[in-house]
XYZ file of C-alpha atoms in Angstrom:
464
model
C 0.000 0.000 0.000
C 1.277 3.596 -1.198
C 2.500 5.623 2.560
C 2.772 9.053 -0.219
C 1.685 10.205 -2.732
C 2.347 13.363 -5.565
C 0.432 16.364 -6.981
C 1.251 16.516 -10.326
C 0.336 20.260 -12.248
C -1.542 20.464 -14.934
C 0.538 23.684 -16.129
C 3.778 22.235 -16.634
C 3.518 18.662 -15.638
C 5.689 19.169 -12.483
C 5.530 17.693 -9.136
C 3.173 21.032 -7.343
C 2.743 18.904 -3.699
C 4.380 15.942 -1.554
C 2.138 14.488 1.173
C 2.244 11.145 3.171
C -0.888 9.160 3.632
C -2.176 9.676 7.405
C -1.569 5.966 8.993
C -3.722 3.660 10.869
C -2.825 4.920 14.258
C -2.981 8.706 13.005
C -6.597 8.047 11.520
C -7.717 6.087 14.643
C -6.795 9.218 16.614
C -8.505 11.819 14.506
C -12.122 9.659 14.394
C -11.246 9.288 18.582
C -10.839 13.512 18.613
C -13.286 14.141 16.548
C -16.006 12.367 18.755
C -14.063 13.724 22.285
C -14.695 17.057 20.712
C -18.186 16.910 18.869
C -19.727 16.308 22.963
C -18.095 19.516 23.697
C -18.705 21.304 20.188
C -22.731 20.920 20.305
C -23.239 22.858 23.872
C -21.267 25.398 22.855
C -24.065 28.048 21.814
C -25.157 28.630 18.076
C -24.600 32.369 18.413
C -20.975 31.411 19.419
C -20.591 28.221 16.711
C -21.930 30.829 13.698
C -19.244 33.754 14.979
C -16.668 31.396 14.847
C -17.543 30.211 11.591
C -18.045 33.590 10.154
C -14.180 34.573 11.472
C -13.022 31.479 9.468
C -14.768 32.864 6.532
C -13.010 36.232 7.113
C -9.814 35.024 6.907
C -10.722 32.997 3.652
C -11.233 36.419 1.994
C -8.006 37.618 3.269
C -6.030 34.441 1.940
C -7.817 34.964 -1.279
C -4.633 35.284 -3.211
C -2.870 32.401 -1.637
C -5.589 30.066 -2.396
C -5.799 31.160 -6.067
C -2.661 30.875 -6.680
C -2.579 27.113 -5.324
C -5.800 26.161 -6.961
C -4.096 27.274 -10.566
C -1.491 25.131 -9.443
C -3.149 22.380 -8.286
C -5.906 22.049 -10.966
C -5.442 24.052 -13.326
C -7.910 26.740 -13.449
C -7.013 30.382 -15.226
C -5.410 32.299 -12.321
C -7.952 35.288 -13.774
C -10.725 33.010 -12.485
C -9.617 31.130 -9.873
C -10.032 33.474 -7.170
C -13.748 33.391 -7.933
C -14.121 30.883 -6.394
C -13.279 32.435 -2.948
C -16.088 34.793 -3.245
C -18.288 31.954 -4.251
C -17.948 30.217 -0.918
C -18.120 33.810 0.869
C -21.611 33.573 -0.880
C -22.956 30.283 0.450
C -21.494 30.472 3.777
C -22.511 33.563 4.758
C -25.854 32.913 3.333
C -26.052 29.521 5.618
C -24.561 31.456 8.547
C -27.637 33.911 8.083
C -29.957 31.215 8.478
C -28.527 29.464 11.040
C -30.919 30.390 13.809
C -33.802 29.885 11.771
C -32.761 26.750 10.590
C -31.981 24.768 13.563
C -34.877 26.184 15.418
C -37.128 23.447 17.329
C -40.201 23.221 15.852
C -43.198 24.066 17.477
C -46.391 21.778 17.813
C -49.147 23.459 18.914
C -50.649 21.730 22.494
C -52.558 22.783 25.177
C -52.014 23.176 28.831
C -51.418 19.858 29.716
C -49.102 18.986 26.656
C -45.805 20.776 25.365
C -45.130 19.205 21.759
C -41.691 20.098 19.680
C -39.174 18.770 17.346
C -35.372 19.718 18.567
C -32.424 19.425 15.630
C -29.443 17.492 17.115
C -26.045 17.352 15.289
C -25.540 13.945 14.128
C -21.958 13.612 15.518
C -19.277 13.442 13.014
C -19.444 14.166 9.236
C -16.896 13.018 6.973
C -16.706 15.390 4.035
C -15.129 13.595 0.797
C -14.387 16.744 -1.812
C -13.211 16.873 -5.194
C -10.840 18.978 -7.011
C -12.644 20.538 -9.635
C -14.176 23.276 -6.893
C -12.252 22.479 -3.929
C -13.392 24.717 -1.864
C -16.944 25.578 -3.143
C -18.044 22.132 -2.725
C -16.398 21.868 0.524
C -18.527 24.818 1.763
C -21.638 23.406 0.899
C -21.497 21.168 3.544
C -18.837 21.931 5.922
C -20.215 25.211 7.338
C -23.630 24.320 8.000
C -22.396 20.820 9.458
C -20.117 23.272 11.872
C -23.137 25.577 12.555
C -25.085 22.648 13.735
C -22.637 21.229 16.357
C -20.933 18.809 14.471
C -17.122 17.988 14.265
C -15.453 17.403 10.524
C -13.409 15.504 9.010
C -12.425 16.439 5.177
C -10.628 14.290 2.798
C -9.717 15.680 -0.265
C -8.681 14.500 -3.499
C -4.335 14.070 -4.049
C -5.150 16.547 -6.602
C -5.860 19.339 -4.143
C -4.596 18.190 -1.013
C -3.642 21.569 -0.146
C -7.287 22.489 0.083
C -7.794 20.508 2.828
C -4.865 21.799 4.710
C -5.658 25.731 4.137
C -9.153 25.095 5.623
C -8.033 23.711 8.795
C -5.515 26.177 9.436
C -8.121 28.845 8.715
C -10.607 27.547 11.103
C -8.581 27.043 13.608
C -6.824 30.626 13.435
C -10.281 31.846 13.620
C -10.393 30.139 17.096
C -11.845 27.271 16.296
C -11.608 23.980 19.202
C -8.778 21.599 18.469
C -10.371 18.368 16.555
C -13.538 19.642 15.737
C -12.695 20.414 12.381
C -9.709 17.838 10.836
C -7.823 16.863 7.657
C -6.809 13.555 6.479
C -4.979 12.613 3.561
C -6.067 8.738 2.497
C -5.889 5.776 0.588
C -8.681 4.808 -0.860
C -9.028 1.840 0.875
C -8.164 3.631 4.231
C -11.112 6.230 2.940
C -13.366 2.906 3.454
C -12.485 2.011 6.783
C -13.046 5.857 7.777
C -16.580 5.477 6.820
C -17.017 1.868 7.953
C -16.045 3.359 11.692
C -18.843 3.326 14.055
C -17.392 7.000 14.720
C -18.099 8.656 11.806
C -22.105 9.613 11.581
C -22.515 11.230 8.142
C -20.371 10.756 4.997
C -20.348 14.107 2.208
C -19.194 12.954 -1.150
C -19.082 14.808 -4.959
C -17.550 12.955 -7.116
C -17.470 9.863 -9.674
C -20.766 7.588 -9.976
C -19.019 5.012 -9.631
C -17.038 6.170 -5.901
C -20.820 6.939 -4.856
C -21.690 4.018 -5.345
C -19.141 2.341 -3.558
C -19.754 4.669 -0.311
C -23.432 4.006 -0.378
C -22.659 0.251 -0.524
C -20.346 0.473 2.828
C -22.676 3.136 4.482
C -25.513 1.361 4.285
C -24.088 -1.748 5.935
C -24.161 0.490 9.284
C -26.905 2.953 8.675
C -25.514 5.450 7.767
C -26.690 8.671 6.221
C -24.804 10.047 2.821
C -25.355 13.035 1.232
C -24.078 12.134 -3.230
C -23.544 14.471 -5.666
C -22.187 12.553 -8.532
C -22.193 15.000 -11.609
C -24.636 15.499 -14.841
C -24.903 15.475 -18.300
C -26.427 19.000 -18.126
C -28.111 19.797 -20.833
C -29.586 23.399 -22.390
C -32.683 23.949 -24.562
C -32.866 27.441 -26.841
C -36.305 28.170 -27.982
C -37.642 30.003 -30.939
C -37.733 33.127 -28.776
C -34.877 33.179 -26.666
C -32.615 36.440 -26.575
C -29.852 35.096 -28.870
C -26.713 36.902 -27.307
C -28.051 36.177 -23.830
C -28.342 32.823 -24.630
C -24.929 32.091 -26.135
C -22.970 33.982 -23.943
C -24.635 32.298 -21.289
C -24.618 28.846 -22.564
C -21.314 28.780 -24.003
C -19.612 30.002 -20.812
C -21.514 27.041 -18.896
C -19.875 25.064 -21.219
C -16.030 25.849 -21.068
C -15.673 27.564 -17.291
C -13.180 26.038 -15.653
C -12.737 24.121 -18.927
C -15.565 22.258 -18.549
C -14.945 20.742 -15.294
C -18.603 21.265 -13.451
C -20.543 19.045 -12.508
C -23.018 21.640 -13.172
C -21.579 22.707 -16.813
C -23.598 22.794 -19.788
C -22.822 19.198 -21.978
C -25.903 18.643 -24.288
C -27.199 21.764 -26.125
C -30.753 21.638 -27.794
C -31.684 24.703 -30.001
C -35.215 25.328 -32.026
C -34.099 24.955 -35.754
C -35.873 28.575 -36.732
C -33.155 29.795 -34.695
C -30.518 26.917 -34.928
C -27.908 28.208 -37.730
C -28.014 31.928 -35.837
C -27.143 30.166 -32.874
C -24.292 27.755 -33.896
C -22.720 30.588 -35.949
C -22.687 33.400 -32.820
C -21.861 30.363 -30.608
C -18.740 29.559 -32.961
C -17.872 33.370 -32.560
C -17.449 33.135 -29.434
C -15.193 29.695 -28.797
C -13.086 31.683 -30.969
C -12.263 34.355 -28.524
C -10.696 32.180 -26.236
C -7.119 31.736 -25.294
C -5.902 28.531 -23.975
C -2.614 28.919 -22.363
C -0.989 28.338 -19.278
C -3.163 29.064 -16.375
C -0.586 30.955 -14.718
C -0.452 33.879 -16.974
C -3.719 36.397 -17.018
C -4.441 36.631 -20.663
C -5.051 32.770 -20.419
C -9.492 32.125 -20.771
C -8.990 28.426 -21.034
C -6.886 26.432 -18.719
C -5.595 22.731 -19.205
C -8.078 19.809 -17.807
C -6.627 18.590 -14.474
C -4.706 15.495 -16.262
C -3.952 14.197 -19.575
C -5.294 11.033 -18.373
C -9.160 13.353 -18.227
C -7.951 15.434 -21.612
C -7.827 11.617 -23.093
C -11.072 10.697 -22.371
C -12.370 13.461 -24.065
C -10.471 13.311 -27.165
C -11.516 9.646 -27.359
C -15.833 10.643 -27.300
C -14.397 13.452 -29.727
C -12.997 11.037 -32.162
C -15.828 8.591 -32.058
C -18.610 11.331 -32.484
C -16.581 12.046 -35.882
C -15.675 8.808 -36.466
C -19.559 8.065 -36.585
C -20.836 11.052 -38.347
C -20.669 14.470 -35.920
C -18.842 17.485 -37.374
C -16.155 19.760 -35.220
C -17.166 23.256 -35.936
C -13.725 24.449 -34.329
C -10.134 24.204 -36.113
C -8.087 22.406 -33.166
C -5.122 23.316 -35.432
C -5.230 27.224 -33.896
C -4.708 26.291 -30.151
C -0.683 25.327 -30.096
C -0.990 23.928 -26.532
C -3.394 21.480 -27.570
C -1.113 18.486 -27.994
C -2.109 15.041 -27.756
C -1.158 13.027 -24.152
C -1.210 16.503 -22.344
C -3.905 17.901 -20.032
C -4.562 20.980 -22.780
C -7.351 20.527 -25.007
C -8.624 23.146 -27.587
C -12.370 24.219 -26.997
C -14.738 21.899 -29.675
C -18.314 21.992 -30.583
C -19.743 19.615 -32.401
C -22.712 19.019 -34.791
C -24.737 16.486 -36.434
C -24.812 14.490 -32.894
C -26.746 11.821 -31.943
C -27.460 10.278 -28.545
C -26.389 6.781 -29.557
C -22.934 8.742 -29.410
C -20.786 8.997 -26.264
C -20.600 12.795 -26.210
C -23.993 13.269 -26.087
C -24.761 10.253 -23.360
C -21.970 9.596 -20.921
C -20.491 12.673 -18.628
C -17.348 14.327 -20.738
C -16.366 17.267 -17.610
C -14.104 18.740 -20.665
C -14.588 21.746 -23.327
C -16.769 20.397 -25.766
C -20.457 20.345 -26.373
C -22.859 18.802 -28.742
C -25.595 20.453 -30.499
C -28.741 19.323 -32.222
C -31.931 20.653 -33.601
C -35.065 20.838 -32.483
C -38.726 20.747 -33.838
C -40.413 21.562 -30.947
C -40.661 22.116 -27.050
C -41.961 18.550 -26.868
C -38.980 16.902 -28.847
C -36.625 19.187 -26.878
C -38.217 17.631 -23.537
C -37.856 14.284 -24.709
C -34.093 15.011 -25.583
C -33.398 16.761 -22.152
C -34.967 13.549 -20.110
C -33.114 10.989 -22.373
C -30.161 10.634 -20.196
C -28.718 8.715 -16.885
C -28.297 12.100 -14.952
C -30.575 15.109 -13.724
C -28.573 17.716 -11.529
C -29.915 20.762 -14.035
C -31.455 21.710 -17.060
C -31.310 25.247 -18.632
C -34.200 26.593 -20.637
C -33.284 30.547 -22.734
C -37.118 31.516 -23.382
C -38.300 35.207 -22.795
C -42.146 33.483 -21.455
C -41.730 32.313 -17.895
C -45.062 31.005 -18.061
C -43.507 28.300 -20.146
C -39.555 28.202 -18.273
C -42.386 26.826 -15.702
C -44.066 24.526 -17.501
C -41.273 22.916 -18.997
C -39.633 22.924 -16.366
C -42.014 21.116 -14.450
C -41.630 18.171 -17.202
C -37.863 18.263 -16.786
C -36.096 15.472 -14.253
C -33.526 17.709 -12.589
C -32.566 18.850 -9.338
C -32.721 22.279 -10.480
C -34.446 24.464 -13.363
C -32.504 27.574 -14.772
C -34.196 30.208 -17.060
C -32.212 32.302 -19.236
C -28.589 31.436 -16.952
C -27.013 27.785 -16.206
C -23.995 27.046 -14.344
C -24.744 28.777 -11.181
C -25.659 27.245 -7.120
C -28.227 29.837 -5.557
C -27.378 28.772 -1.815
C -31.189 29.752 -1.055
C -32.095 27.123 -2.748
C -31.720 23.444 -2.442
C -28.717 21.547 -4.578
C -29.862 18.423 -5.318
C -29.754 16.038 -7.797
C -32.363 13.093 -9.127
C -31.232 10.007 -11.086
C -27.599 9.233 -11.357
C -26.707 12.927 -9.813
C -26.963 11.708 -6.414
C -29.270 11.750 -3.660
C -29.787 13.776 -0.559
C -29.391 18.108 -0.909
C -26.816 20.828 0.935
C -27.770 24.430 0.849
C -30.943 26.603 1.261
C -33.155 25.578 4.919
C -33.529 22.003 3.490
C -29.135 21.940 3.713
C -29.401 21.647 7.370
C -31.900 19.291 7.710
C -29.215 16.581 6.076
C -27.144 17.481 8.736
C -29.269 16.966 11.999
C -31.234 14.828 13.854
C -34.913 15.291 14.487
C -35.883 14.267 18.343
C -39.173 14.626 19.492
C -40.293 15.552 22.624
C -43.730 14.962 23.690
C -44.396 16.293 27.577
C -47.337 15.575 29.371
C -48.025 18.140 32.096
C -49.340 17.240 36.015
C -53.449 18.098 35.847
C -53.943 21.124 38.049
């Protein structure tokens, strides 16, 4: 079994970070903390737990520079957009921290005078938060802070490819003044991430990521009861109608599509566009690809970044190459993007045409910058089209009749419907996903309730 392992960069291929694996004694310790400090964690006072947790958010902003800098590093991202993402998880958490008292408030059953009737919210204990590196510290965020707020400890794992994620939230929390063990890192195997969730001290497991790993913690969670909270990705897809605003649409759509070079699991893959306005829309959409400059991440004029690996930049050449190899046309000249070498993590910006959903690009997740397009007869066939796939985490509709963004959307099986914008997590409202996207929600009232324990309390007063 590996006792280290490496960051490679995606900018130059170099070795960015150097970390051993925690060991079995060092992980037994951190679940033991953890629980010693959750008993002490959940009577300390929500005013108190949401002040502390707004001080570590404070600090965040202040680091803003460091953390942009190692998130280019580590993944990839444009250093012009990577310290976005910062005042992204300003967003949520202060928005969860707002809502706090609200949130966890018993609720009240109305009685009598003989009966007192309410619901109290109890931390669950300890949460162990798995997060990716695609938005290391956005999807961290989602469920970290309100996990905090409620009164439970955390543990966060995050993937080799952003290990230092992990480490700059810890330190943060606990400069803020934050109890020792309440909030933890560990950096594990995978099969040492299985025993962590198989412990009988771990409560609550977090996970975004693969399918496939979701799977696999929902199998060992479920042998102990466990609760899990999944978001596995999407196959997003976008439908343009006849009277969408044109340059609102493909601006929007097209950035869904390529931020972060693809890599969301929210990002626009499948685009559907009314053929009155089809040709309009592939020719502005073309327009615009063609203003982007993929470069190192590192230097500011760069738009498009490298994918995290050329193992990922592989994948999506290969659905590429089959699309054309069974009929689908790349509108963009991959010849004009230097960078874009084969077995290296840059990959020139594609969309493609005369797709299909037999083919791969239009069925199975790509997380890269491409995009197929198709035509459309009608709202109906558009529906149809949205719905045909294994995933439903959201769906995008550019109309200018909200009437109908309603009604379609209520016909769409998604976790979330977006008129005229894509792309974006509204912490007031619930992210959640239905099919292969996952189960359970974070953010928005309904965020909390994944994260507590309803106990009743039904008190039967002395007669006078």
């Amino acid at each position: 079994m590996p006792t280290q392992f490496q960051t490679i960069s995606p900018v130059d291929n170099s070795i960015y970070v150097e970390r051993e694996y925690a060991a079995g004694e060092q992980i037994q310790t951190a679940l033991e903390k953890a629980q010693e400090a959750q008993t002490y964690w959940r009577n300390v006072p929500l005013t108190q737990r949401v002040q502390l947790c707004a001080q570590a958010v404070e600090l965040l902003k202040v680091k803003q520079d460091q953390l942009a800098y190692e998130i280019c590093w580590q993944m990839g991202r444009p250093i012009a957009h990577a310290g976005g993402e910062i005042n992204g998880v300003v967003e949520r958490a202060e928005y969860m921290l707002s809502i706090a008292e609200s949130a966890l408030a018993p609720i009240q059953i109305p009685g009598n005078h003989t009966r007192i009737r309410y619901i109290q919210k109890e931390p669950l204990g300890v949460v162990f938060l798995i997060a990716p590196w695609n938005y290391p510290y956005l999807t961290a965020i989602n469920t970290l802070i309100p996990a905090l707020a409620a009164g439970n400890a955390v543990i966060i794992k995050h993937s080799s490819q952003t290990p230092l994620c992990a480490e700059r939230l810890v330190e943060v929390f606990l400069e803020a003044g934050f109890p020792d063990y309440v909030f933890q890192y560990l950096h594990l195997t995978h099969a040492d991430c299985e025993q962590v969730i198989e412990h009988p001290a771990v409560n609550f497991v977090a996970f975004t990521g693969s399918v496939a790993g979701g799977r696999s913690i929902a199998t060992s969670s479920a042998q102990y009861f466990k609760g899990v909270g999944l978001e596995l990705g999407g196959k997003d897809p976008a439908y343009i109608r006849e009277d969408a605003d044109l340059s609102t649409a493909v601006a929007s759509v097209m950035d869904g599509v390529f931020f972060n070079a693809g890599q969301s699991c929210c990002g626009i893959e499948r685009i559907y566009v009314h053929k009155a306005v089809y040709h309009d829309f592939v020719e502005a959409a073309c327009q615009w690809v063609k203003t982007l400059n993929l470069g190192r991440p590192d230097e500011l004029a760069t738009t498009l970044g490298p994918m995290v690996s050329k193992q990922a930049a592989t994948v999506v050449r290969s659905q590429i190459k089959e699309a054309v190899a069974c009929g689908a046309t790349m509108l963009i000249d991959e010849f004009k993007y230097a960078l874009s070498q084969p077995d290296t993590p840059y990959l020139a910006p594609q969309l493609l045409v005369n797709v299909n959903h037999s083919m791969s690009i239009m069925n199975e997740e790509s997380f890269g910058p491409v995009a197929g397009i198709m035509f459309v007869d009608n709202d109906d066939e558009a529906v149809a089209l949205m719905n045909d796939s294994d995933y439903g985490l959201t769906a995008a509709l550019y109309t200018q009749d909200v009437d109908i963004a309603k009604s379609l959307g209520e016909r769409l099986e998604t976790g979330t419907v977006f008129m005229n914008r894509c792309d974006y997590l509204d912490p007031a409202l619930v992210w959640t996903g239905v099919k292969e996207s996952g189960r359970g929600c974070s953010l928005s009232l309904l965020g909390y309730d994944q994260l507590t324990q309803p106990k009743s309390y039904n008190l039967q007063l002395a007669e006078a």
